[in-house]
C-alpha positions as a Python dict, from the first residue, in 0.01 Angstrom:
ca = {
    (1, 'M'): (0, 0, 0),
    (2, 'K'): (138, -159, 358),
    (3, 'K'): (59, -512, 247),
    (4, 'Y'): (231, -444, -50),
    (5, 'I'): (562, -306, 110),
    (6, 'L'): (541, -531, 368),
    (7, 'T'): (507, -845, 75),
    (8, 'L'): (828, -681, -97),
    (9, 'L'): (1040, -657, 220),
    (10, 'I'): (979, -1001, 310),
    (11, 'A'): (1059, -1138, -34),
    (12, 'V'): (1383, -917, -39),
    (13, 'I'): (1481, -1041, 335),
    (14, 'G'): (1379, -1472, 168),
    (15, 'I'): (1643, -1373, -113),
    (16, 'T'): (1898, -1227, 51),
    (17, 'A'): (1866, -1516, 291),
    (18, 'F'): (1879, -1773, 2),
    (19, 'A'): (2168, -1580, -200),
    (20, 'Q'): (2389, -1599, 139),
    (21, 'K'): (2292, -1991, 191),
    (22, 'S'): (2405, -2065, -160),
    (23, 'K'): (2737, -1899, -118),
    (24, 'S'): (2951, -2136, 4),
    (25, 'E'): (3323, -2238, -96),
    (26, 'T'): (3553, -2560, -174),
    (27, 'V'): (3872, -2622, -20),
    (28, 'V'): (4087, -2959, -26),
    (29, 'I'): (4334, -2983, 249),
    (30, 'Q'): (4656, -3198, 260),
    (31, 'T'): (4650, -3399, 609),
    (32, 'N'): (4890, -3633, 737),
    (33, 'G'): (4611, -3932, 911),
    (34, 'V'): (4693, -4233, 804),
    (35, 'C'): (4369, -4470, 904),
    (36, 'E'): (4043, -4495, 996),
    (37, 'T'): (4058, -4379, 1367),
    (38, 'C'): (4204, -4040, 1221),
    (39, 'K'): (3902, -4012, 983),
    (40, 'K'): (3699, -4106, 1281),
    (41, 'T'): (3854, -3791, 1411),
    (42, 'F'): (3797, -3599, 1160),
    (43, 'T'): (3440, -3670, 1069),
    (44, 'E'): (3356, -3662, 1465),
    (45, 'N'): (3500, -3270, 1438),
    (46, 'V'): (3551, -3119, 1129),
    (47, 'P'): (3175, -3086, 1010),
    (48, 'F'): (3136, -2898, 1346),
    (49, 'F'): (3350, -2618, 1277),
    (50, 'K'): (3182, -2258, 1262),
    (51, 'G'): (3085, -2227, 894),
    (52, 'V'): (3169, -2560, 771),
    (53, 'T'): (2865, -2709, 543),
    (54, 'D'): (3012, -3046, 429),
    (55, 'F'): (3299, -3236, 465),
    (56, 'K'): (3439, -3573, 317),
    (57, 'Y'): (3766, -3718, 398),
    (58, 'D'): (3984, -4012, 199),
    (59, 'V'): (4192, -4195, 382),
    (60, 'A'): (4419, -4312, 112),
    (61, 'T'): (4477, -3984, -19),
    (62, 'A'): (4473, -3811, 356),
    (63, 'K'): (4296, -3524, 168),
    (64, 'M'): (3983, -3362, 301),
    (65, 'T'): (3727, -3172, 87),
    (66, 'V'): (3546, -2910, 325),
    (67, 'T'): (3264, -2670, 185),
    (68, 'Y'): (3229, -2393, 394),
    (69, 'N'): (3044, -2029, 429),
    (70, 'P'): (3325, -1764, 387),
    (71, 'Q'): (3106, -1544, 558),
    (72, 'K'): (3150, -1736, 861),
    (73, 'T'): (3527, -1884, 861),
    (74, 'T'): (3822, -1864, 672),
    (75, 'V'): (4046, -2134, 494),
    (76, 'A'): (4279, -2039, 773),
    (77, 'E'): (4041, -2101, 1058),
    (78, 'I'): (3939, -2454, 915),
    (79, 'R'): (4344, -2538, 911),
    (80, 'Q'): (4384, -2395, 1223),
    (81, 'G'): (4115, -2628, 1363),
    (82, 'V'): (4267, -2946, 1239),
    (83, 'S'): (4567, -2858, 1356),
    (84, 'K'): (4404, -2862, 1706),
    (85, 'L'): (4291, -3171, 1663),
    (86, 'G'): (4657, -3324, 1625),
    (87, 'Y'): (4735, -3323, 1251),
    (88, 'N'): (4907, -3115, 968),
    (89, 'A'): (4675, -2910, 702),
    (90, 'D'): (4880, -2835, 435),
    (91, 'D'): (5141, -2593, 565),
    (92, 'V'): (4994, -2536, 933),
    (93, 'K'): (5146, -2751, 1158),
    (94, 'A'): (4965, -2998, 1374),
    (95, 'D'): (4954, -2843, 1721),
    (96, 'P'): (5232, -3050, 1940),
    (97, 'K'): (5014, -3122, 2287),
    (98, 'A'): (4715, -3231, 2046),
    (99, 'R'): (4928, -3496, 1877),
    (100, 'E'): (5080, -3619, 2136),
    (101, 'K'): (4722, -3731, 2248),
    (102, 'L'): (4660, -3935, 1953),
    (103, 'P'): (4654, -4279, 1953),
    (104, 'A'): (5002, -4432, 1843),
    (105, 'C'): (4864, -4522, 1497),
    (106, 'C'): (4775, -4227, 1399),
    (107, 'K'): (5118, -4051, 1466),
    (108, 'T'): (5277, -4297, 1215),
    (109, 'E'): (5410, -4182, 861),
    (110, 'K'): (5214, -4279, 599),
    (111, 'K'): (5492, -4500, 431),
    (112, 'S'): (5539, -4680, 745),
    (113, 'G'): (5130, -4768, 834),
    (114, 'C'): (5059, -4880, 1197),
    (115, 'S'): (5298, -5002, 1448),
    (116, 'P'): (5275, -5454, 1479),
    (117, 'G'): (4938, -5517, 1615),
    (118, 'C'): (4717, -5236, 1522),
    (119, 'S'): (4345, -5320, 1488),
    (120, 'H'): (4234, -5011, 1337),
    (121, 'G'): (4108, -5175, 1035),
    (122, 'H'): (4325, -5015, 749),
    (123, 'K'): (4565, -5191, 536),
    (124, 'H'): (4913, -5251, 620),
}
């Protein structure tokens, strides 16, 4: 009987862990990133935010798609993390101090492209 209860308990714990792991949500966040350097900044940071399980960034649209565990983080926390990198995240404005530290080309507006002589590998 003890073996049966122990086996049942282990099975319940395993199923619960699997169910929690499979519960994820995805959000698309509009940023003001403009180039490959911006993408590199996002790629080196966002996947390591607490609760983030997957991340993709499209330079052409400046949108990031983030899959996350809602039991570990919220969309607001993810947006705040992006802000702390120096970028807007939907309606959350970039942290001014972090924005100031970005390379010049990352601070340009999408329409204007890079400053002359930019070597970040994106189209002008």
